[in-house]
Amino acid sequence: MDLRELYQEVILDHNKRPRNKGKVINANRHAEGYNPLCGDMVALTVKTEGDKVTDIAFDGQGCAISTASASMMTEAVKGKTVEEAEEMFKAFQKMVTSQGVEPECEDQLGEEIMSLAGVREHPVRIKCATLAWHALHAALQGEEKVTTE
Ligand code: ZN
Protein backbone atom coordinates (compact mmCIF):
# COMPACT_ATOMS: atom_id res chain seq x y z
CA MET A 1 0.00 0.00 0.00
CA ASP A 2 1.54 3.32 -0.96
CA LEU A 3 1.27 6.47 1.07
CA ARG A 4 -1.51 7.89 -1.07
CA GLU A 5 -3.69 4.82 -0.55
CA LEU A 6 -3.00 4.91 3.16
CA TYR A 7 -4.06 8.55 3.27
CA GLN A 8 -7.23 7.73 1.41
CA GLU A 9 -8.01 4.99 3.91
CA VAL A 10 -7.71 7.46 6.77
CA ILE A 11 -10.08 9.91 5.06
CA LEU A 12 -12.59 7.19 4.16
CA ASP A 13 -12.54 5.85 7.70
CA HIS A 14 -13.24 9.26 9.22
CA ASN A 15 -15.99 9.84 6.69
CA LYS A 16 -17.62 6.52 7.44
CA ARG A 17 -17.26 6.74 11.21
CA PRO A 18 -16.98 10.44 12.05
CA ARG A 19 -15.62 11.15 15.53
CA ASN A 20 -17.37 13.68 17.76
CA LYS A 21 -20.42 13.87 15.54
CA GLY A 22 -23.40 15.54 17.18
CA LYS A 23 -23.74 18.40 19.64
CA VAL A 24 -22.06 19.41 22.84
CA ILE A 25 -25.05 19.94 25.13
CA ASN A 26 -23.55 22.60 27.39
CA ALA A 27 -21.47 24.31 24.72
CA ASN A 28 -20.51 27.94 25.31
CA ARG A 29 -19.27 28.61 21.79
CA HIS A 30 -20.65 27.67 18.43
CA ALA A 31 -20.28 28.47 14.76
CA GLU A 32 -21.77 27.39 11.50
CA GLY A 33 -19.74 27.04 8.37
CA TYR A 34 -20.91 26.82 4.80
CA ASN A 35 -19.00 26.07 1.63
CA PRO A 36 -21.29 27.04 -1.25
CA LEU A 37 -18.92 25.64 -3.86
CA CYS A 38 -19.55 22.09 -2.70
CA GLY A 39 -22.61 22.48 -0.45
CA ASP A 40 -20.77 21.42 2.69
CA MET A 41 -22.31 22.53 5.97
CA VAL A 42 -20.86 22.19 9.41
CA ALA A 43 -22.32 23.23 12.75
CA LEU A 44 -19.74 23.29 15.48
CA THR A 45 -20.43 23.32 19.21
CA VAL A 46 -17.52 23.91 21.55
CA LYS A 47 -17.17 23.96 25.29
CA THR A 48 -14.26 25.88 26.74
CA GLU A 49 -13.27 25.99 30.38
CA GLY A 50 -10.68 28.57 31.25
CA ASP A 51 -8.38 28.55 28.24
CA LYS A 52 -9.02 24.90 27.38
CA VAL A 53 -11.21 23.31 24.74
CA THR A 54 -12.79 20.63 26.89
CA ASP A 55 -15.41 19.38 24.46
CA ILE A 56 -16.19 19.82 20.79
CA ALA A 57 -18.58 18.24 18.33
CA PHE A 58 -19.72 18.85 14.78
CA ASP A 59 -22.93 18.27 12.94
CA GLY A 60 -24.05 18.90 9.39
CA GLN A 61 -23.47 17.30 6.08
CA GLY A 62 -20.92 17.48 3.37
CA CYS A 63 -18.60 15.57 1.11
CA ALA A 64 -16.14 12.97 2.36
CA ILE A 65 -13.29 15.49 2.59
CA SER A 66 -15.25 18.01 4.66
CA THR A 67 -16.64 15.33 6.99
CA ALA A 68 -13.27 13.64 7.48
CA SER A 69 -11.57 16.98 8.07
CA ALA A 70 -14.17 18.00 10.68
CA SER A 71 -13.84 14.63 12.38
CA MET A 72 -10.04 14.86 12.54
CA MET A 73 -10.11 18.50 13.61
CA THR A 74 -12.41 17.81 16.58
CA GLU A 75 -10.20 14.94 17.70
CA ALA A 76 -7.08 17.04 17.34
CA VAL A 77 -8.17 20.12 19.28
CA LYS A 78 -10.07 18.47 22.12
CA GLY A 79 -8.08 19.03 25.31
CA LYS A 80 -5.87 21.68 23.72
CA THR A 81 -5.76 25.29 24.79
CA VAL A 82 -7.56 27.91 22.70
CA GLU A 83 -4.17 29.29 21.70
CA GLU A 84 -2.92 25.87 20.58
CA ALA A 85 -6.13 25.31 18.61
CA GLU A 86 -5.64 28.65 16.83
CA GLU A 87 -2.05 27.71 16.02
CA MET A 88 -3.29 24.44 14.54
CA PHE A 89 -5.83 26.35 12.44
CA LYS A 90 -2.98 28.43 11.02
CA ALA A 91 -0.80 25.37 10.47
CA PHE A 92 -3.64 23.60 8.66
CA GLN A 93 -4.23 26.52 6.33
CA LYS A 94 -0.53 26.66 5.59
CA MET A 95 -0.40 22.93 5.00
CA VAL A 96 -3.20 22.88 2.40
CA THR A 97 -2.03 25.99 0.54
CA SER A 98 1.74 25.58 0.50
CA GLN A 99 3.51 23.72 -2.25
CA GLY A 100 6.08 21.75 -0.34
CA VAL A 101 5.89 19.75 2.85
CA GLU A 102 6.18 21.94 5.91
CA PRO A 103 7.82 19.93 8.67
CA GLU A 104 6.60 22.27 11.40
CA CYS A 105 3.01 21.84 10.18
CA GLU A 106 3.38 18.10 10.37
CA ASP A 107 4.69 18.35 13.94
CA GLN A 108 1.76 20.49 14.94
CA LEU A 109 -1.01 18.64 13.15
CA GLY A 110 0.07 15.04 13.30
CA GLU A 111 0.25 12.39 10.63
CA GLU A 112 -3.47 11.73 10.38
CA ILE A 113 -4.39 15.30 9.52
CA MET A 114 -1.49 15.44 7.08
CA SER A 115 -3.44 12.88 5.04
CA LEU A 116 -5.51 15.83 3.83
CA ALA A 117 -2.44 17.43 2.23
CA GLY A 118 -3.50 15.74 -1.01
CA VAL A 119 -6.20 18.39 -1.49
CA ARG A 120 -3.42 20.75 -2.57
CA GLU A 121 -3.63 19.08 -5.97
CA HIS A 122 -7.37 19.80 -6.16
CA PRO A 123 -7.92 23.52 -5.44
CA VAL A 124 -11.71 23.13 -5.31
CA ARG A 125 -11.29 20.64 -2.47
CA ILE A 126 -9.20 22.97 -0.33
CA LYS A 127 -12.35 24.76 0.84
CA CYS A 128 -13.93 21.43 1.78
CA ALA A 129 -10.90 20.60 3.92
CA THR A 130 -10.59 24.00 5.59
CA LEU A 131 -14.32 24.55 6.32
CA ALA A 132 -14.34 22.93 9.76
CA TRP A 133 -11.14 24.75 10.71
CA HIS A 134 -12.64 28.10 9.68
CA ALA A 135 -15.68 27.27 11.80
CA LEU A 136 -13.40 26.44 14.72
CA HIS A 137 -11.57 29.74 14.33
CA ALA A 138 -14.91 31.59 14.16
CA ALA A 139 -16.25 29.83 17.25
CA LEU A 140 -13.12 30.61 19.23
CA GLN A 141 -13.25 34.24 18.09
CA GLY A 142 -16.92 34.53 19.06
CA GLU A 143 -18.23 34.78 15.51
CA GLU A 144 -21.16 32.59 14.65
CA LYS A 145 -21.24 32.28 10.92
CA VAL A 146 -18.53 31.65 8.42
CA THR A 147 -18.49 30.98 4.72
CA THR A 148 -15.59 29.96 2.55
CA GLU A 149 -16.58 32.54 -0.08
ZN1 ZN B 1 -16.91 19.40 -0.09
mmCIF file of C-alpha atoms and ligand atoms in Angstrom:
data_model
loop_
_atom_site.group_PDB
_atom_site.id
_atom_site.type_symbol
_atom_site.label_atom_id
_atom_site.label_comp_id
_atom_site.label_asym_id
_atom_site.label_seq_id
_atom_site.Cartn_x
_atom_site.Cartn_y
_atom_site.Cartn_z
ATOM 1 C CA MET A 1 0.000 0.000 0.000
ATOM 2 C CA ASP A 2 1.537 3.320 -0.955
ATOM 3 C CA LEU A 3 1.270 6.474 1.072
ATOM 4 C CA ARG A 4 -1.505 7.890 -1.069
ATOM 5 C CA GLU A 5 -3.688 4.824 -0.545
ATOM 6 C CA LEU A 6 -2.999 4.911 3.165
ATOM 7 C CA TYR A 7 -4.057 8.551 3.271
ATOM 8 C CA GLN A 8 -7.233 7.734 1.405
ATOM 9 C CA GLU A 9 -8.010 4.994 3.910
ATOM 10 C CA VAL A 10 -7.709 7.464 6.771
ATOM 11 C CA ILE A 11 -10.076 9.908 5.062
ATOM 12 C CA LEU A 12 -12.587 7.193 4.164
ATOM 13 C CA ASP A 13 -12.541 5.845 7.701
ATOM 14 C CA HIS A 14 -13.241 9.259 9.223
ATOM 15 C CA ASN A 15 -15.987 9.843 6.685
ATOM 16 C CA LYS A 16 -17.625 6.517 7.439
ATOM 17 C CA ARG A 17 -17.265 6.735 11.212
ATOM 18 C CA PRO A 18 -16.979 10.439 12.047
ATOM 19 C CA ARG A 19 -15.625 11.148 15.527
ATOM 20 C CA ASN A 20 -17.366 13.680 17.758
ATOM 21 C CA LYS A 21 -20.420 13.865 15.538
ATOM 22 C CA GLY A 22 -23.400 15.539 17.185
ATOM 23 C CA LYS A 23 -23.737 18.395 19.636
ATOM 24 C CA VAL A 24 -22.063 19.414 22.841
ATOM 25 C CA ILE A 25 -25.047 19.944 25.129
ATOM 26 C CA ASN A 26 -23.548 22.603 27.388
ATOM 27 C CA ALA A 27 -21.467 24.314 24.717
ATOM 28 C CA ASN A 28 -20.515 27.941 25.307
ATOM 29 C CA ARG A 29 -19.266 28.606 21.788
ATOM 30 C CA HIS A 30 -20.654 27.674 18.430
ATOM 31 C CA ALA A 31 -20.279 28.468 14.765
ATOM 32 C CA GLU A 32 -21.773 27.387 11.497
ATOM 33 C CA GLY A 33 -19.738 27.036 8.365
ATOM 34 C CA TYR A 34 -20.909 26.815 4.799
ATOM 35 C CA ASN A 35 -19.002 26.070 1.635
ATOM 36 C CA PRO A 36 -21.291 27.044 -1.252
ATOM 37 C CA LEU A 37 -18.916 25.639 -3.857
ATOM 38 C CA CYS A 38 -19.547 22.094 -2.700
ATOM 39 C CA GLY A 39 -22.608 22.478 -0.455
ATOM 40 C CA ASP A 40 -20.770 21.417 2.692
ATOM 41 C CA MET A 41 -22.308 22.531 5.971
ATOM 42 C CA VAL A 42 -20.855 22.186 9.413
ATOM 43 C CA ALA A 43 -22.322 23.229 12.749
ATOM 44 C CA LEU A 44 -19.742 23.288 15.480
ATOM 45 C CA THR A 45 -20.426 23.318 19.207
ATOM 46 C CA VAL A 46 -17.521 23.914 21.551
ATOM 47 C CA LYS A 47 -17.167 23.961 25.294
ATOM 48 C CA THR A 48 -14.256 25.877 26.739
ATOM 49 C CA GLU A 49 -13.273 25.989 30.377
ATOM 50 C CA GLY A 50 -10.680 28.568 31.252
ATOM 51 C CA ASP A 51 -8.379 28.554 28.241
ATOM 52 C CA LYS A 52 -9.024 24.901 27.378
ATOM 53 C CA VAL A 53 -11.208 23.307 24.740
ATOM 54 C CA THR A 54 -12.789 20.626 26.892
ATOM 55 C CA ASP A 55 -15.409 19.376 24.461
ATOM 56 C CA ILE A 56 -16.190 19.817 20.795
ATOM 57 C CA ALA A 57 -18.581 18.243 18.328
ATOM 58 C CA PHE A 58 -19.722 18.848 14.784
ATOM 59 C CA ASP A 59 -22.929 18.267 12.935
ATOM 60 C CA GLY A 60 -24.052 18.899 9.394
ATOM 61 C CA GLN A 61 -23.470 17.296 6.078
ATOM 62 C CA GLY A 62 -20.921 17.483 3.366
ATOM 63 C CA CYS A 63 -18.602 15.570 1.113
ATOM 64 C CA ALA A 64 -16.135 12.968 2.358
ATOM 65 C CA ILE A 65 -13.291 15.486 2.593
ATOM 66 C CA SER A 66 -15.249 18.010 4.663
ATOM 67 C CA THR A 67 -16.636 15.333 6.992
ATOM 68 C CA ALA A 68 -13.273 13.643 7.477
ATOM 69 C CA SER A 69 -11.572 16.982 8.070
ATOM 70 C CA ALA A 70 -14.170 18.002 10.677
ATOM 71 C CA SER A 71 -13.837 14.626 12.381
ATOM 72 C CA MET A 72 -10.038 14.859 12.538
ATOM 73 C CA MET A 73 -10.111 18.497 13.611
ATOM 74 C CA THR A 74 -12.410 17.815 16.576
ATOM 75 C CA GLU A 75 -10.201 14.937 17.700
ATOM 76 C CA ALA A 76 -7.085 17.039 17.343
ATOM 77 C CA VAL A 77 -8.167 20.124 19.281
ATOM 78 C CA LYS A 78 -10.070 18.465 22.120
ATOM 79 C CA GLY A 79 -8.083 19.025 25.310
ATOM 80 C CA LYS A 80 -5.872 21.678 23.720
ATOM 81 C CA THR A 81 -5.761 25.295 24.793
ATOM 82 C CA VAL A 82 -7.558 27.908 22.704
ATOM 83 C CA GLU A 83 -4.172 29.286 21.696
ATOM 84 C CA GLU A 84 -2.923 25.868 20.585
ATOM 85 C CA ALA A 85 -6.133 25.310 18.613
ATOM 86 C CA GLU A 86 -5.643 28.648 16.830
ATOM 87 C CA GLU A 87 -2.047 27.712 16.023
ATOM 88 C CA MET A 88 -3.287 24.437 14.539
ATOM 89 C CA PHE A 89 -5.829 26.345 12.439
ATOM 90 C CA LYS A 90 -2.982 28.433 11.024
ATOM 91 C CA ALA A 91 -0.796 25.374 10.466
ATOM 92 C CA PHE A 92 -3.636 23.595 8.662
ATOM 93 C CA GLN A 93 -4.225 26.524 6.327
ATOM 94 C CA LYS A 94 -0.533 26.663 5.586
ATOM 95 C CA MET A 95 -0.403 22.926 5.000
ATOM 96 C CA VAL A 96 -3.197 22.884 2.397
ATOM 97 C CA THR A 97 -2.035 25.986 0.545
ATOM 98 C CA SER A 98 1.742 25.582 0.501
ATOM 99 C CA GLN A 99 3.508 23.716 -2.253
ATOM 100 C CA GLY A 100 6.083 21.751 -0.343
ATOM 101 C CA VAL A 101 5.890 19.748 2.848
ATOM 102 C CA GLU A 102 6.178 21.941 5.906
ATOM 103 C CA PRO A 103 7.818 19.933 8.666
ATOM 104 C CA GLU A 104 6.601 22.270 11.398
ATOM 105 C CA CYS A 105 3.013 21.842 10.181
ATOM 106 C CA GLU A 106 3.381 18.103 10.368
ATOM 107 C CA ASP A 107 4.687 18.350 13.935
ATOM 108 C CA GLN A 108 1.757 20.492 14.939
ATOM 109 C CA LEU A 109 -1.012 18.643 13.154
ATOM 110 C CA GLY A 110 0.073 15.037 13.303
ATOM 111 C CA GLU A 111 0.250 12.389 10.632
ATOM 112 C CA GLU A 112 -3.470 11.728 10.377
ATOM 113 C CA ILE A 113 -4.392 15.303 9.523
ATOM 114 C CA MET A 114 -1.495 15.440 7.076
ATOM 115 C CA SER A 115 -3.438 12.877 5.039
ATOM 116 C CA LEU A 116 -5.506 15.825 3.827
ATOM 117 C CA ALA A 117 -2.444 17.431 2.234
ATOM 118 C CA GLY A 118 -3.498 15.738 -1.013
ATOM 119 C CA VAL A 119 -6.202 18.389 -1.493
ATOM 120 C CA ARG A 120 -3.422 20.752 -2.574
ATOM 121 C CA GLU A 121 -3.627 19.079 -5.968
ATOM 122 C CA HIS A 122 -7.374 19.804 -6.158
ATOM 123 C CA PRO A 123 -7.916 23.522 -5.440
ATOM 124 C CA VAL A 124 -11.713 23.130 -5.312
ATOM 125 C CA ARG A 125 -11.290 20.641 -2.472
ATOM 126 C CA ILE A 126 -9.200 22.968 -0.330
ATOM 127 C CA LYS A 127 -12.345 24.756 0.835
ATOM 128 C CA CYS A 128 -13.930 21.433 1.777
ATOM 129 C CA ALA A 129 -10.900 20.603 3.917
ATOM 130 C CA THR A 130 -10.594 24.005 5.585
ATOM 131 C CA LEU A 131 -14.317 24.545 6.319
ATOM 132 C CA ALA A 132 -14.338 22.927 9.763
ATOM 133 C CA TRP A 133 -11.140 24.747 10.708
ATOM 134 C CA HIS A 134 -12.636 28.099 9.683
ATOM 135 C CA ALA A 135 -15.683 27.265 11.802
ATOM 136 C CA LEU A 136 -13.395 26.441 14.718
ATOM 137 C CA HIS A 137 -11.569 29.744 14.334
ATOM 138 C CA ALA A 138 -14.913 31.594 14.160
ATOM 139 C CA ALA A 139 -16.248 29.826 17.254
ATOM 140 C CA LEU A 140 -13.115 30.612 19.227
ATOM 141 C CA GLN A 141 -13.254 34.241 18.089
ATOM 142 C CA GLY A 142 -16.916 34.527 19.061
ATOM 143 C CA GLU A 143 -18.229 34.776 15.510
ATOM 144 C CA GLU A 144 -21.163 32.589 14.651
ATOM 145 C CA LYS A 145 -21.236 32.282 10.918
ATOM 146 C CA VAL A 146 -18.531 31.646 8.418
ATOM 147 C CA THR A 147 -18.493 30.982 4.717
ATOM 148 C CA THR A 148 -15.590 29.962 2.547
ATOM 149 C CA GLU A 149 -16.583 32.541 -0.075
HETATM 150 ZN ZN ZN B 1 -16.909 19.400 -0.090
#
